[in-house]
Coordinates of C-alpha atoms and ligand atoms in Angstrom, one line a residue:
M1 CA 226.0 17.6 -60.3
D2 CA 227.5 15.1 -63.0
R3 CA 231.6 16.6 -61.1
V4 CA 233.4 19.0 -58.6
I5 CA 236.0 20.1 -59.4
E6 CA 238.6 22.1 -56.7
T7 CA 241.4 24.0 -58.0
D8 CA 242.6 27.4 -56.2
V9 CA 242.8 29.4 -59.5
L10 CA 240.4 28.4 -62.7
V11 CA 241.6 30.2 -65.4
V12 CA 238.4 30.7 -68.2
G13 CA 240.0 30.4 -72.0
G14 CA 242.9 28.5 -73.5
G15 CA 244.1 31.8 -75.8
G16 CA 247.5 33.3 -75.2
A17 CA 246.0 35.5 -72.1
G18 CA 244.5 32.5 -70.9
F19 CA 247.8 30.5 -71.7
R20 CA 250.3 33.0 -69.8
A21 CA 248.0 33.9 -67.0
A22 CA 247.3 29.8 -65.6
I23 CA 251.8 29.5 -65.8
G24 CA 252.1 32.5 -63.9
A25 CA 249.6 31.2 -61.2
R26 CA 251.0 27.7 -60.8
Q27 CA 254.4 29.3 -60.9
R28 CA 253.5 30.9 -56.8
G29 CA 252.8 27.3 -56.4
V30 CA 248.7 26.9 -56.4
R31 CA 246.7 25.1 -58.3
V32 CA 245.4 26.4 -61.7
T33 CA 242.8 24.7 -63.3
L34 CA 242.7 25.9 -67.3
A35 CA 239.6 25.7 -69.1
S36 CA 238.9 25.9 -72.7
K37 CA 235.9 25.6 -74.7
G38 CA 238.1 23.9 -77.8
P39 CA 240.8 22.0 -78.5
L40 CA 243.9 22.8 -76.7
A41 CA 246.5 26.3 -78.2
R42 CA 244.0 25.7 -81.4
C43 CA 240.7 27.9 -80.7
G44 CA 240.6 31.6 -79.8
A45 CA 242.1 34.1 -82.3
T46 CA 245.2 33.9 -81.7
P47 CA 246.2 30.9 -82.8
M48 CA 244.7 33.1 -86.3
A49 CA 246.9 35.7 -85.3
G50 CA 249.7 36.4 -88.2
A51 CA 251.6 37.1 -85.3
D52 CA 253.8 40.2 -84.1
F53 CA 254.6 41.1 -81.3
T54 CA 255.2 44.9 -80.6
L55 CA 258.0 46.5 -77.2
D56 CA 259.4 50.1 -77.6
G57 CA 262.8 49.9 -79.5
R58 CA 265.5 50.4 -77.1
S59 CA 264.7 47.1 -75.4
M60 CA 264.3 44.9 -78.0
S61 CA 267.8 46.1 -79.7
Q62 CA 268.8 45.2 -76.4
I63 CA 267.8 40.8 -76.7
E64 CA 270.1 39.3 -78.3
G65 CA 269.9 39.3 -82.3
L66 CA 267.0 41.2 -82.5
A67 CA 266.8 44.5 -84.6
G68 CA 265.0 47.2 -82.7
D69 CA 265.8 50.6 -82.6
P70 CA 268.5 51.8 -80.0
N71 CA 266.8 55.4 -80.5
D72 CA 263.7 54.8 -79.9
S73 CA 262.1 55.3 -75.6
P74 CA 259.6 53.8 -73.7
E75 CA 258.0 58.0 -73.6
K76 CA 257.5 57.8 -77.7
V77 CA 255.5 54.1 -77.3
M78 CA 253.5 55.6 -74.3
N79 CA 253.2 58.5 -77.2
D80 CA 252.2 56.6 -80.1
I81 CA 250.0 54.1 -78.3
I82 CA 248.1 57.2 -76.7
T83 CA 247.5 58.8 -80.2
Q84 CA 247.1 56.1 -82.2
G85 CA 244.0 55.3 -79.5
C86 CA 243.0 58.7 -79.8
F87 CA 243.4 59.4 -76.3
L88 CA 240.2 57.3 -74.5
N89 CA 243.3 54.4 -73.1
N90 CA 243.2 54.2 -69.7
Q91 CA 247.1 55.8 -69.5
K92 CA 248.5 53.1 -66.2
L93 CA 247.4 49.3 -68.1
V94 CA 249.4 51.8 -71.3
E95 CA 252.7 52.0 -69.0
Q96 CA 252.0 47.6 -67.6
Y97 CA 252.0 47.0 -71.4
I98 CA 255.3 49.0 -71.6
R99 CA 256.6 48.1 -68.9
R100 CA 256.1 44.2 -68.5
A101 CA 256.5 43.5 -72.9
P102 CA 260.4 43.2 -73.0
Q103 CA 259.9 40.4 -70.1
C104 CA 256.9 38.5 -71.4
L105 CA 259.6 38.5 -74.9
R106 CA 262.6 37.3 -73.3
E107 CA 260.0 34.7 -72.2
L108 CA 258.7 33.8 -76.0
I109 CA 261.4 33.6 -77.0
E110 CA 263.7 31.2 -74.1
W111 CA 260.2 29.1 -74.4
G112 CA 260.8 28.2 -77.8
I113 CA 259.5 30.3 -80.4
H114 CA 260.4 30.5 -83.7
I115 CA 261.4 34.9 -84.3
K116 CA 260.6 35.3 -88.3
I117 CA 261.3 39.2 -88.5
S118 CA 262.3 41.6 -85.9
D119 CA 261.7 45.1 -86.9
Q120 CA 262.3 48.6 -85.0
R121 CA 260.0 47.9 -82.4
M122 CA 258.3 45.0 -83.5
I123 CA 259.3 40.8 -83.8
F124 CA 257.2 38.3 -86.0
T125 CA 256.2 34.9 -84.7
T126 CA 252.9 33.4 -85.9
G127 CA 250.2 32.7 -83.7
T128 CA 250.2 28.6 -83.5
G129 CA 253.9 29.0 -82.1
I130 CA 253.7 31.0 -79.1
M131 CA 250.6 29.1 -78.7
D132 CA 252.4 25.6 -78.3
A133 CA 255.6 27.4 -76.3
L134 CA 252.9 28.1 -74.0
L135 CA 251.5 24.7 -73.7
R136 CA 255.0 23.0 -73.8
K137 CA 255.6 25.1 -70.6
A138 CA 251.9 25.6 -68.5
R139 CA 252.2 21.2 -68.5
A140 CA 255.6 21.5 -67.7
V141 CA 254.5 23.5 -64.9
G142 CA 251.9 21.7 -63.8
V143 CA 249.4 23.3 -64.7
E144 CA 245.9 21.0 -65.5
L145 CA 244.3 21.8 -68.1
L146 CA 240.6 21.0 -69.7
E147 CA 239.8 21.1 -73.4
D148 CA 236.1 21.1 -74.6
I149 CA 234.5 22.5 -71.8
T150 CA 232.6 25.5 -72.0
L151 CA 232.0 27.2 -68.6
L152 CA 228.8 28.6 -68.6
D153 CA 227.9 31.4 -65.1
L154 CA 230.6 32.2 -62.2
V155 CA 229.0 31.8 -58.6
T156 CA 229.3 34.3 -56.2
D157 CA 228.9 34.5 -52.3
D158 CA 228.8 37.5 -50.6
G159 CA 230.3 39.9 -53.5
A160 CA 233.3 37.8 -54.5
V161 CA 233.2 34.5 -56.6
I162 CA 233.8 31.5 -55.4
G163 CA 232.7 29.0 -58.4
A164 CA 231.0 28.1 -61.5
L165 CA 228.9 25.7 -63.9
G166 CA 230.8 24.4 -66.5
L167 CA 229.3 21.9 -69.3
D168 CA 232.5 19.4 -70.7
V169 CA 231.2 19.6 -74.4
R170 CA 232.4 16.0 -74.8
S171 CA 229.8 14.2 -72.8
G172 CA 227.1 17.3 -72.1
D173 CA 227.8 16.4 -68.4
F174 CA 227.8 19.7 -66.0
I175 CA 230.5 20.3 -63.8
E176 CA 230.8 22.4 -60.3
F177 CA 233.9 24.7 -60.1
R178 CA 234.9 25.7 -56.1
T179 CA 237.7 28.1 -56.3
K180 CA 238.9 31.0 -54.5
A181 CA 240.3 33.4 -57.6
V182 CA 238.5 33.0 -61.1
V183 CA 240.7 34.5 -63.9
M184 CA 238.7 35.5 -67.2
A185 CA 240.2 34.7 -70.8
S186 CA 237.3 33.5 -72.9
G187 CA 238.9 36.7 -75.6
G188 CA 236.3 38.4 -78.4
W189 CA 232.8 38.4 -79.4
H190 CA 233.7 38.0 -82.9
K191 CA 230.5 35.4 -82.9
A192 CA 228.0 37.4 -82.6
F193 CA 228.5 39.6 -86.2
W194 CA 228.8 37.9 -89.7
P195 CA 231.5 38.7 -91.0
T196 CA 234.3 37.8 -88.9
T197 CA 237.4 36.8 -88.9
G198 CA 237.3 34.9 -85.8
M199 CA 237.3 31.4 -84.6
R200 CA 233.4 30.1 -83.7
D201 CA 234.1 30.2 -80.1
L202 CA 234.4 33.7 -79.5
A203 CA 230.5 34.4 -78.6
G204 CA 231.9 37.0 -75.0
D205 CA 230.8 34.2 -72.8
G206 CA 233.4 35.7 -70.3
L207 CA 232.1 39.3 -71.3
A208 CA 228.3 38.4 -70.1
M209 CA 228.9 35.8 -67.0
G210 CA 230.9 38.3 -65.4
Y211 CA 228.5 41.4 -66.5
R212 CA 225.5 39.1 -64.9
A213 CA 227.9 38.2 -61.2
G214 CA 228.2 41.9 -61.1
A215 CA 231.9 43.0 -63.1
A216 CA 231.0 46.0 -65.1
L217 CA 231.6 46.4 -68.5
G218 CA 233.4 49.3 -70.3
N219 CA 233.8 51.4 -74.0
M220 CA 231.8 48.1 -75.4
E221 CA 231.2 50.4 -78.8
F222 CA 234.6 50.0 -79.9
I223 CA 234.5 47.5 -81.4
T224 CA 237.9 47.1 -84.8
F225 CA 236.8 45.1 -88.4
C226 CA 240.2 44.6 -90.4
C227 CA 239.5 46.0 -93.8
N228 CA 240.9 43.9 -97.0
V229 CA 238.8 40.2 -95.4
F230 CA 238.1 38.1 -98.5
L231 CA 234.2 38.3 -98.7
S232 CA 233.9 35.6 -101.2
P233 CA 235.0 32.9 -102.8
P234 CA 232.6 30.7 -99.5
A235 CA 236.1 28.8 -98.5
W236 CA 237.8 32.2 -98.4
M237 CA 235.4 33.7 -96.5
G238 CA 236.6 35.6 -93.1
S239 CA 240.0 34.6 -94.3
I240 CA 242.3 38.6 -93.5
A241 CA 245.1 37.0 -95.7
P242 CA 245.0 40.4 -98.2
Y243 CA 245.3 42.0 -95.5
V244 CA 248.0 41.5 -93.5
L245 CA 249.7 40.4 -97.5
S246 CA 248.2 44.3 -98.2
L247 CA 250.1 45.5 -95.6
L248 CA 253.3 43.9 -95.9
A249 CA 253.5 44.1 -99.4
G250 CA 252.8 48.5 -98.4
G251 CA 249.3 48.3 -100.8
G252 CA 247.8 47.6 -104.0
R253 CA 244.7 48.6 -105.8
L254 CA 241.1 49.4 -104.5
T255 CA 237.8 49.6 -106.6
N256 CA 234.2 50.2 -106.0
S257 CA 231.9 48.3 -107.7
L258 CA 232.0 51.3 -110.0
G259 CA 236.2 50.5 -110.9
E260 CA 236.1 53.8 -109.1
E261 CA 239.5 54.2 -106.9
F262 CA 237.3 56.0 -103.5
L263 CA 240.9 56.1 -101.9
Q264 CA 241.6 58.7 -103.8
K265 CA 238.9 60.9 -102.6
Y266 CA 240.8 61.0 -99.4
D267 CA 243.9 63.2 -97.9
P268 CA 247.4 61.7 -99.8
Y269 CA 248.9 61.4 -96.2
T270 CA 246.1 59.6 -94.4
V271 CA 245.7 57.6 -97.0
K272 CA 249.6 56.8 -97.1
V273 CA 249.6 56.5 -93.5
G274 CA 246.5 54.2 -93.7
I275 CA 247.6 51.5 -96.1
T276 CA 251.0 50.9 -94.8
T277 CA 250.4 51.2 -91.0
E278 CA 248.1 48.9 -88.7
W279 CA 246.1 52.0 -88.7
N280 CA 245.1 50.7 -91.2
K281 CA 241.6 48.6 -89.9
S282 CA 240.4 52.0 -88.8
F283 CA 240.2 54.7 -92.3
I284 CA 240.1 51.5 -94.8
S285 CA 237.3 49.6 -92.7
H286 CA 235.9 53.3 -92.9
A287 CA 237.1 54.4 -95.7
T288 CA 235.0 51.2 -97.9
M289 CA 231.6 51.0 -95.5
R290 CA 231.1 54.4 -96.8
E291 CA 231.6 53.1 -101.2
V292 CA 228.9 50.3 -99.7
R293 CA 226.7 52.7 -97.7
E294 CA 226.8 54.3 -101.5
G295 CA 225.7 52.3 -103.4
K296 CA 229.1 51.0 -104.8
G297 CA 230.0 47.7 -103.1
S298 CA 230.5 44.8 -104.1
P299 CA 227.4 41.9 -104.1
N300 CA 228.8 41.1 -100.7
G301 CA 228.5 44.5 -98.7
G302 CA 232.9 45.2 -100.5
V303 CA 235.1 46.7 -102.6
Y304 CA 238.0 45.4 -104.3
Y305 CA 241.2 44.4 -103.9
S306 CA 243.9 43.7 -106.6
R307 CA 247.7 44.6 -106.5
G308 CA 247.9 47.5 -108.7
D309 CA 251.0 49.4 -109.0
V310 CA 252.5 45.7 -106.6
P311 CA 255.1 44.0 -108.8
W312 CA 254.7 40.4 -108.6
E313 CA 258.5 40.5 -107.6
K314 CA 257.0 41.8 -104.6
I315 CA 253.8 40.2 -103.2
E316 CA 256.2 36.5 -104.5
Q317 CA 258.5 37.9 -101.5
V318 CA 256.0 37.9 -99.2
A319 CA 253.7 35.6 -99.9
A320 CA 257.2 33.3 -99.1
L321 CA 256.7 35.3 -95.8
M322 CA 253.4 35.0 -94.6
C323 CA 251.9 32.1 -96.8
P324 CA 254.4 29.6 -97.9
D325 CA 253.1 27.4 -100.8
W326 CA 250.1 29.8 -100.9
R327 CA 248.3 28.2 -97.4
Y328 CA 247.0 31.1 -95.2
K329 CA 246.0 29.9 -91.7
A330 CA 245.2 26.1 -93.4
I331 CA 243.2 27.6 -96.7
D332 CA 244.5 27.3 -100.0
L333 CA 244.9 30.2 -101.8
S334 CA 246.7 28.6 -105.0
N335 CA 244.5 30.3 -107.1
W336 CA 244.3 33.9 -105.0
G337 CA 247.8 33.5 -106.9
Q338 CA 247.6 33.6 -109.9
M339 CA 244.4 36.3 -109.6
L340 CA 247.6 38.7 -108.2
K341 CA 249.7 38.1 -110.8
N342 CA 247.3 38.4 -113.3
N343 CA 246.4 42.3 -111.6
E344 CA 242.8 40.3 -111.2
P345 CA 240.9 42.0 -108.3
V346 CA 239.1 39.4 -105.2
E347 CA 235.8 40.9 -103.0
V348 CA 237.4 41.6 -99.8
G349 CA 235.5 44.5 -97.2
S350 CA 235.4 44.4 -93.2
A351 CA 234.8 42.1 -90.4
A352 CA 235.4 42.3 -87.4
E353 CA 238.0 41.3 -85.9
Y354 CA 239.1 42.8 -81.9
F355 CA 237.4 44.3 -79.2
D356 CA 238.3 46.9 -77.8
G357 CA 236.2 47.6 -75.3
G358 CA 235.1 44.9 -72.2
L359 CA 236.1 43.7 -68.7
V360 CA 236.9 46.9 -66.5
V361 CA 239.8 46.6 -64.8
N362 CA 242.4 48.0 -62.7
D363 CA 246.0 48.1 -62.6
R364 CA 245.9 44.7 -61.0
F365 CA 243.7 43.2 -63.2
E366 CA 240.7 43.3 -60.9
T367 CA 237.5 43.4 -62.1
D368 CA 234.5 44.7 -60.1
L369 CA 234.0 41.4 -58.0
R370 CA 235.9 40.5 -55.7
G371 CA 238.8 37.1 -57.6
L372 CA 237.5 38.3 -60.4
Y373 CA 241.0 38.8 -62.5
A374 CA 240.3 39.9 -66.3
A375 CA 243.0 39.5 -69.1
G376 CA 243.6 39.5 -72.6
E377 CA 241.2 40.6 -75.0
C378 CA 238.0 40.2 -72.2
A379 CA 238.9 43.4 -70.0
L380 CA 238.7 46.8 -71.0
G381 CA 242.7 47.3 -72.5
A382 CA 245.2 49.8 -73.4
F383 CA 244.5 50.5 -76.4
G384 CA 241.4 53.6 -76.0
A385 CA 239.9 53.7 -79.0
N386 CA 242.0 52.6 -81.5
R387 CA 244.6 50.1 -81.2
V388 CA 247.5 49.6 -83.5
F389 CA 250.3 48.1 -81.0
A390 CA 249.4 44.4 -81.7
A391 CA 247.5 43.0 -78.6
I392 CA 249.4 39.6 -79.0
T393 CA 251.5 41.4 -76.6
E394 CA 248.5 43.1 -74.1
M395 CA 247.1 38.9 -73.9
L396 CA 250.6 38.6 -72.7
V397 CA 252.0 41.1 -70.6
Q398 CA 248.2 41.2 -69.0
G399 CA 247.6 37.6 -68.1
A400 CA 251.3 37.7 -66.7
D401 CA 249.8 40.2 -64.2
A402 CA 246.7 38.5 -63.2
G403 CA 247.7 35.4 -62.8
D404 CA 250.3 36.3 -60.0
N405 CA 247.6 38.7 -58.8
A406 CA 245.3 36.3 -58.4
A407 CA 247.5 33.6 -56.7
C408 CA 248.0 36.2 -54.4
Y409 CA 244.7 36.3 -53.7
A410 CA 244.2 32.5 -53.9
Q411 CA 246.5 32.6 -51.1
T412 CA 244.4 34.2 -48.6
A413 CA 240.5 33.5 -50.2
K414 CA 239.0 30.5 -48.4
I415 CA 237.3 27.4 -51.1
L416 CA 233.8 27.8 -50.6
A417 CA 231.1 25.4 -52.0
P418 CA 229.1 27.0 -54.2
G419 CA 225.2 26.4 -53.1
R420 CA 222.8 24.1 -54.3
E421 CA 219.8 25.7 -55.4
T422 CA 221.5 28.3 -57.2
L423 CA 224.0 25.9 -59.1
F424 CA 220.6 23.6 -59.9
S425 CA 218.4 25.8 -61.3
L426 CA 221.3 28.0 -63.8
Q427 CA 221.4 23.9 -64.9
A428 CA 218.4 24.2 -65.5
A429 CA 218.2 26.8 -67.0
A430 CA 220.8 25.9 -69.5
E431 CA 218.8 23.1 -70.7
E432 CA 215.8 24.0 -71.2
P433 CA 216.6 24.2 -75.5
L434 CA 217.4 20.6 -75.6
R435 CA 213.8 20.1 -73.5
R436 CA 211.7 21.6 -75.8
S437 CA 210.1 19.6 -78.2
D438 CA 209.2 23.2 -80.9
G439 CA 210.6 25.9 -81.1
L440 CA 213.2 28.0 -82.9
N441 CA 216.4 27.4 -84.5
P442 CA 218.9 28.7 -83.0
A443 CA 222.0 28.6 -85.8
K444 CA 218.8 30.4 -88.0
V445 CA 218.3 33.2 -85.1
R446 CA 222.0 33.5 -84.8
R447 CA 222.8 33.8 -88.7
I448 CA 219.9 37.7 -88.4
V449 CA 221.3 38.6 -85.2
Q450 CA 224.7 38.5 -86.5
E451 CA 224.1 40.0 -90.2
A452 CA 222.0 43.2 -88.3
A453 CA 225.0 43.6 -86.0
H454 CA 227.5 43.4 -88.9
K455 CA 225.2 46.2 -90.8
N456 CA 224.2 48.6 -87.4
L457 CA 227.1 47.5 -85.1
G458 CA 229.7 48.0 -87.5
P459 CA 232.4 50.3 -88.6
I460 CA 229.7 53.3 -89.8
R461 CA 226.8 54.0 -87.0
N462 CA 223.9 56.7 -86.9
R463 CA 221.5 57.6 -84.5
E464 CA 218.4 56.4 -86.3
E465 CA 219.9 53.0 -86.8
L466 CA 221.1 52.2 -83.9
E467 CA 217.9 52.4 -82.1
A468 CA 216.5 50.3 -85.3
F469 CA 218.4 47.8 -84.2
R470 CA 218.3 48.3 -79.8
G471 CA 214.8 47.6 -80.8
F472 CA 215.1 44.4 -83.3
L473 CA 217.4 43.0 -80.1
E474 CA 214.9 43.8 -77.7
N475 CA 212.5 41.6 -79.2
V476 CA 215.1 38.8 -79.9
R477 CA 215.6 38.8 -76.0
R478 CA 212.3 38.8 -75.2
E479 CA 210.8 36.8 -78.0
Q480 CA 212.6 34.2 -79.7
L481 CA 215.6 33.3 -76.8
P482 CA 212.7 31.9 -74.5
N483 CA 211.9 29.5 -77.0
L484 CA 215.3 28.8 -78.8
A485 CA 214.7 24.8 -79.2
T486 CA 217.4 22.1 -80.2
Q487 CA 216.1 19.4 -82.9
S488 CA 218.7 17.0 -81.9
K489 CA 218.1 16.9 -78.3
S490 CA 221.9 14.2 -77.7
R491 CA 223.8 16.5 -74.9
I492 CA 227.2 14.9 -76.3
Y493 CA 229.4 17.4 -79.0
N494 CA 225.7 19.4 -79.7
K495 CA 226.5 22.8 -81.6
E496 CA 223.0 23.8 -81.7
W497 CA 222.8 23.3 -78.0
L498 CA 226.0 26.2 -77.1
D499 CA 224.9 28.2 -80.5
A500 CA 222.0 28.6 -77.6
L501 CA 223.7 29.0 -74.9
E502 CA 226.2 31.6 -77.3
L503 CA 223.2 33.9 -78.0
G504 CA 221.6 35.2 -74.7
N505 CA 225.6 36.0 -74.4
M506 CA 225.6 37.5 -77.4
V507 CA 222.1 39.4 -77.2
Q508 CA 223.2 41.1 -74.2
L509 CA 226.7 41.8 -75.6
L510 CA 224.9 43.3 -78.6
E511 CA 221.9 45.7 -76.4
I512 CA 225.0 46.5 -74.6
A513 CA 227.5 48.4 -77.1
T514 CA 224.3 49.5 -79.0
V515 CA 223.2 51.7 -76.6
S516 CA 226.9 53.1 -75.5
A517 CA 227.3 53.5 -79.2
L518 CA 223.5 55.8 -78.9
I519 CA 224.8 57.5 -75.8
R520 CA 228.7 58.5 -77.3
T521 CA 227.7 61.6 -79.6
E522 CA 231.4 61.8 -81.3
S523 CA 233.0 59.8 -83.4
R524 CA 236.5 58.7 -82.5
G525 CA 238.8 55.7 -83.2
V526 CA 236.5 53.1 -84.4
H527 CA 233.5 54.3 -83.5
Y528 CA 231.9 56.7 -85.9
R529 CA 228.6 57.8 -85.6
E530 CA 227.6 60.0 -89.3
D531 CA 225.0 61.8 -87.7
C532 CA 228.0 63.4 -84.8
P533 CA 230.6 63.6 -87.2
L534 CA 233.1 65.1 -85.0
T535 CA 236.4 63.7 -82.2
D536 CA 234.2 65.8 -78.9
N537 CA 237.4 66.3 -76.8
D538 CA 235.5 68.7 -74.5
Q539 CA 232.8 66.6 -73.6
W540 CA 234.0 62.4 -74.1
L541 CA 237.3 61.4 -72.9
V542 CA 235.5 59.4 -70.6
E543 CA 234.6 55.4 -70.7
N544 CA 230.8 54.5 -70.6
V545 CA 231.0 52.4 -67.2
V546 CA 227.8 49.9 -67.4
R547 CA 226.8 47.8 -64.6
R548 CA 223.4 45.8 -63.8
A549 CA 220.3 47.7 -63.0
G550 CA 217.7 45.9 -62.2
D551 CA 216.5 43.8 -65.5
G552 CA 218.4 45.5 -67.3
F553 CA 221.9 48.3 -67.2
E554 CA 223.2 51.6 -66.3
I555 CA 226.0 53.4 -68.0
T556 CA 228.4 56.3 -66.3
P557 CA 230.8 58.2 -68.2
R558 CA 233.9 57.5 -66.1
P559 CA 237.2 59.7 -66.5
V560 CA 240.1 58.2 -68.5
T561 CA 242.7 57.9 -66.3
V562 CA 245.7 59.9 -67.5
T563 CA 248.6 58.9 -65.6
G564 CA 251.6 61.1 -68.0
M565 CA 250.1 62.4 -71.0
A566 CA 247.8 65.5 -70.8
L567 CA 244.5 65.0 -72.4
P568 CA 243.9 67.5 -75.8
T569 CA 241.0 69.6 -76.0
G570 CA 238.2 71.2 -78.1
K571 CA 235.9 69.7 -81.2
T572 CA 237.6 68.3 -84.3
P573 CA 236.1 66.6 -88.1
Y574 CA 237.1 62.9 -87.5
L575 CA 238.7 62.3 -90.8
E576 CA 240.8 66.0 -89.9
F577 CA 241.8 64.3 -86.2
M578 CA 242.4 60.5 -87.5
K579 CA 245.3 62.8 -89.8
K580 CA 246.5 64.5 -86.5
M581 CA 246.9 61.3 -84.5
M582 CA 249.0 59.9 -87.6
A583 CA 251.0 62.6 -87.2
S584 CA 251.7 62.5 -83.9
H585 CA 253.8 59.7 -83.8
S586 CA 256.9 59.6 -83.0
D587 CA 260.0 59.7 -85.3
T588 CA 260.6 55.5 -84.8
G589 CA 259.6 53.9 -87.8
G590 CA 258.0 50.4 -88.7
K591 CA 254.1 49.5 -89.1
H592 CA 253.3 50.1 -85.7
Ligands
LIG1 C1 242.8 36.2 -87.7 C2 242.5 37.4 -86.8 C3 244.6 37.3 -86.6 C4 245.3 39.1 -85.8 N1 246.1 38.5 -86.2 C5 247.0 39.5 -84.3 C6 248.5 39.6 -84.9 O1 249.1 40.0 -86.2 N2 249.4 40.1 -84.0 C7 248.1 41.3 -82.8 O2 248.7 41.4 -82.0 N3 246.8 40.4 -82.7 C8 246.1 39.6 -84.0 N4 244.9 39.8 -84.0 C9 244.4 39.7 -81.8 C10 244.9 38.8 -81.1 O3 244.7 37.6 -81.7 C11 244.0 38.6 -79.7 O4 243.3 39.7 -79.4 C12 244.3 38.2 -79.1 O5 245.2 36.2 -79.4 C13 243.4 37.1 -78.3 O6 243.6 36.2 -77.1 P1 243.2 35.9 -75.7 O7 244.0 35.3 -74.5 O8 242.9 36.8 -74.5 O9 242.4 35.4 -76.5 P2 241.8 33.9 -77.7 O10 243.1 33.9 -77.9 O11 240.4 34.5 -78.1 O12 241.3 33.0 -76.2 C14 239.8 32.8 -75.9 C15 240.4 31.5 -75.0 O13 238.5 31.9 -73.9 C16 237.7 29.9 -74.9 N5 236.6 30.9 -74.6 C17 235.4 31.7 -74.6 N6 234.8 31.1 -73.7 C18 234.4 30.6 -73.4 C19 234.1 29.8 -72.7 N7 232.5 29.5 -71.6 N8 234.6 29.0 -71.9 C20 236.0 28.3 -71.3 N9 236.1 29.2 -72.1 C21 236.3 30.0 -73.5 C22 238.1 30.1 -75.8 O14 237.8 28.5 -76.9 C23 239.7 30.8 -76.2 O15 240.7 29.6 -75.9 C24 244.4 38.5 -84.4 C25 243.1 38.3 -84.5 C26 242.0 37.5 -85.0 C27 240.9 37.8 -84.8

């Protein structure tokens, strides 16, 4: 082994959840090492976020300088998160979200974030601003920070995690980590899809390595597709700027390739809520994909967005807030500004944005595997079948508790050295694509897998396509993964090598999500089956929990965790149930 690093708590992931967990654990006095696959504070989804932080308006109104609706309450937020999640939420985690959020916002303010807007139950800041504040705090409390380190696998002993194998991307060296506890905070698996809104480092490594080590995954079929994402030109592809602008400006015009305003065929109430609130992701992605599947899509599989009736002055006002000088997350959108002014359409569509499922945790953020905790987007969180409230809050409240609990565990656990044989066989497996002289190009295989995932596991699914996709993935696993070979044999910053290492994880997660989607013979939240179009509360208020079994996996239904809100019964058509859930919102306004 090239290097050995010993710590008490190893945090995997340098997004908001990872940093918040590391700060919390370090404040308990243990040694904490945070390993980030990309550059510190500039990788993962968090810097890409707008970003909104949601909490109950009453608590918010008690923080100096913020708006907040004093008539809002934790009970109303509980009602809203659970109805938005179509009752599939773990209610214990919803309570934790609500309870922990005010404190997390106060901390962020103390640590120096800049608030751009505050409304009834939300503040709007920036993802980069949050990351900068967390980075400063982590440095101040003495977290050991490692960047460009990819964790490859966890090592266990007697049912507990005791270490991990990492790869230093800059040098190609392997690192042996010895640790008492691990907090997995590796984010989503956006890279398994194309188009995608996420950063290129989010390949689901953490979920896959946690699962391989013995932790359970849950609700992997629930994948949120953001709507109104640029599909062309290539330089803008994947940017969510039209999504943010249309939401803040309160609408615009969406048309199919025949020039039809296709939202007109839906119930007007659903359309209104589906345009003006963050229900837009599930509703508009569904409606867009329907046009595409009916052959009325744009060349890149989307539809068209123009400002329609929204006055140019309103667009200018929103743009000044979200993308000053028409620059959004470092992309120059000044041409789009001109197009909006002239009311010319741009090509937009749905792209993978958020993963509702993940590593199964309890309300202490412990997984099934002793010593392994999970927080943020890689955990099966509070949002059930559909997320409208902020994932930014989720990553922080979960990171805070996961870090705290992992540190307490580490205070009594022992350091053990991972077995030599285990480490060497993991290392040898990772080196195979470098050693193979001839074989398949990892990036090419990846793109084929990504496009097939978007097509078959997108916002609209059916049995026939899911079964065919399952067969395709099995073939990739058996025939292609064992034959991946990098052209460059350099170990230094070899992105092809990383592609090859990530592909196995992505295929593993896609297979699990596909079978979970096949098994769930209903439609709910962001999972719509055109061959099973009812929301079935009698049979499907359960989580699909996935565990390794032999060479494959088994999926067991687990009843939803209920604390305060009774579950509905009966079967209802998908869009009718969605409308009912929209209408169940409390009287607190805003976009959440
Ligand atoms: C474009 C976009 C915009 C969004 N906007 C909003 C918004 O406005 N409001 C909102 O509430 N939510 C938003 N979301 C969702 C939200 O940003 C994420 O859910 C949240 O930031 C996830 O935080 P995280 O810390 O769990 O993961 P991430 O921020 O994704 O961080 C994951 C980290 O894990 C690292 N990692 C991955 N694999 C490994 C490995 N093998 N070894 C080591 N490190 C690894 C990554 O490099 C990264 O550092 C948005 C998402 C996207 C994609």
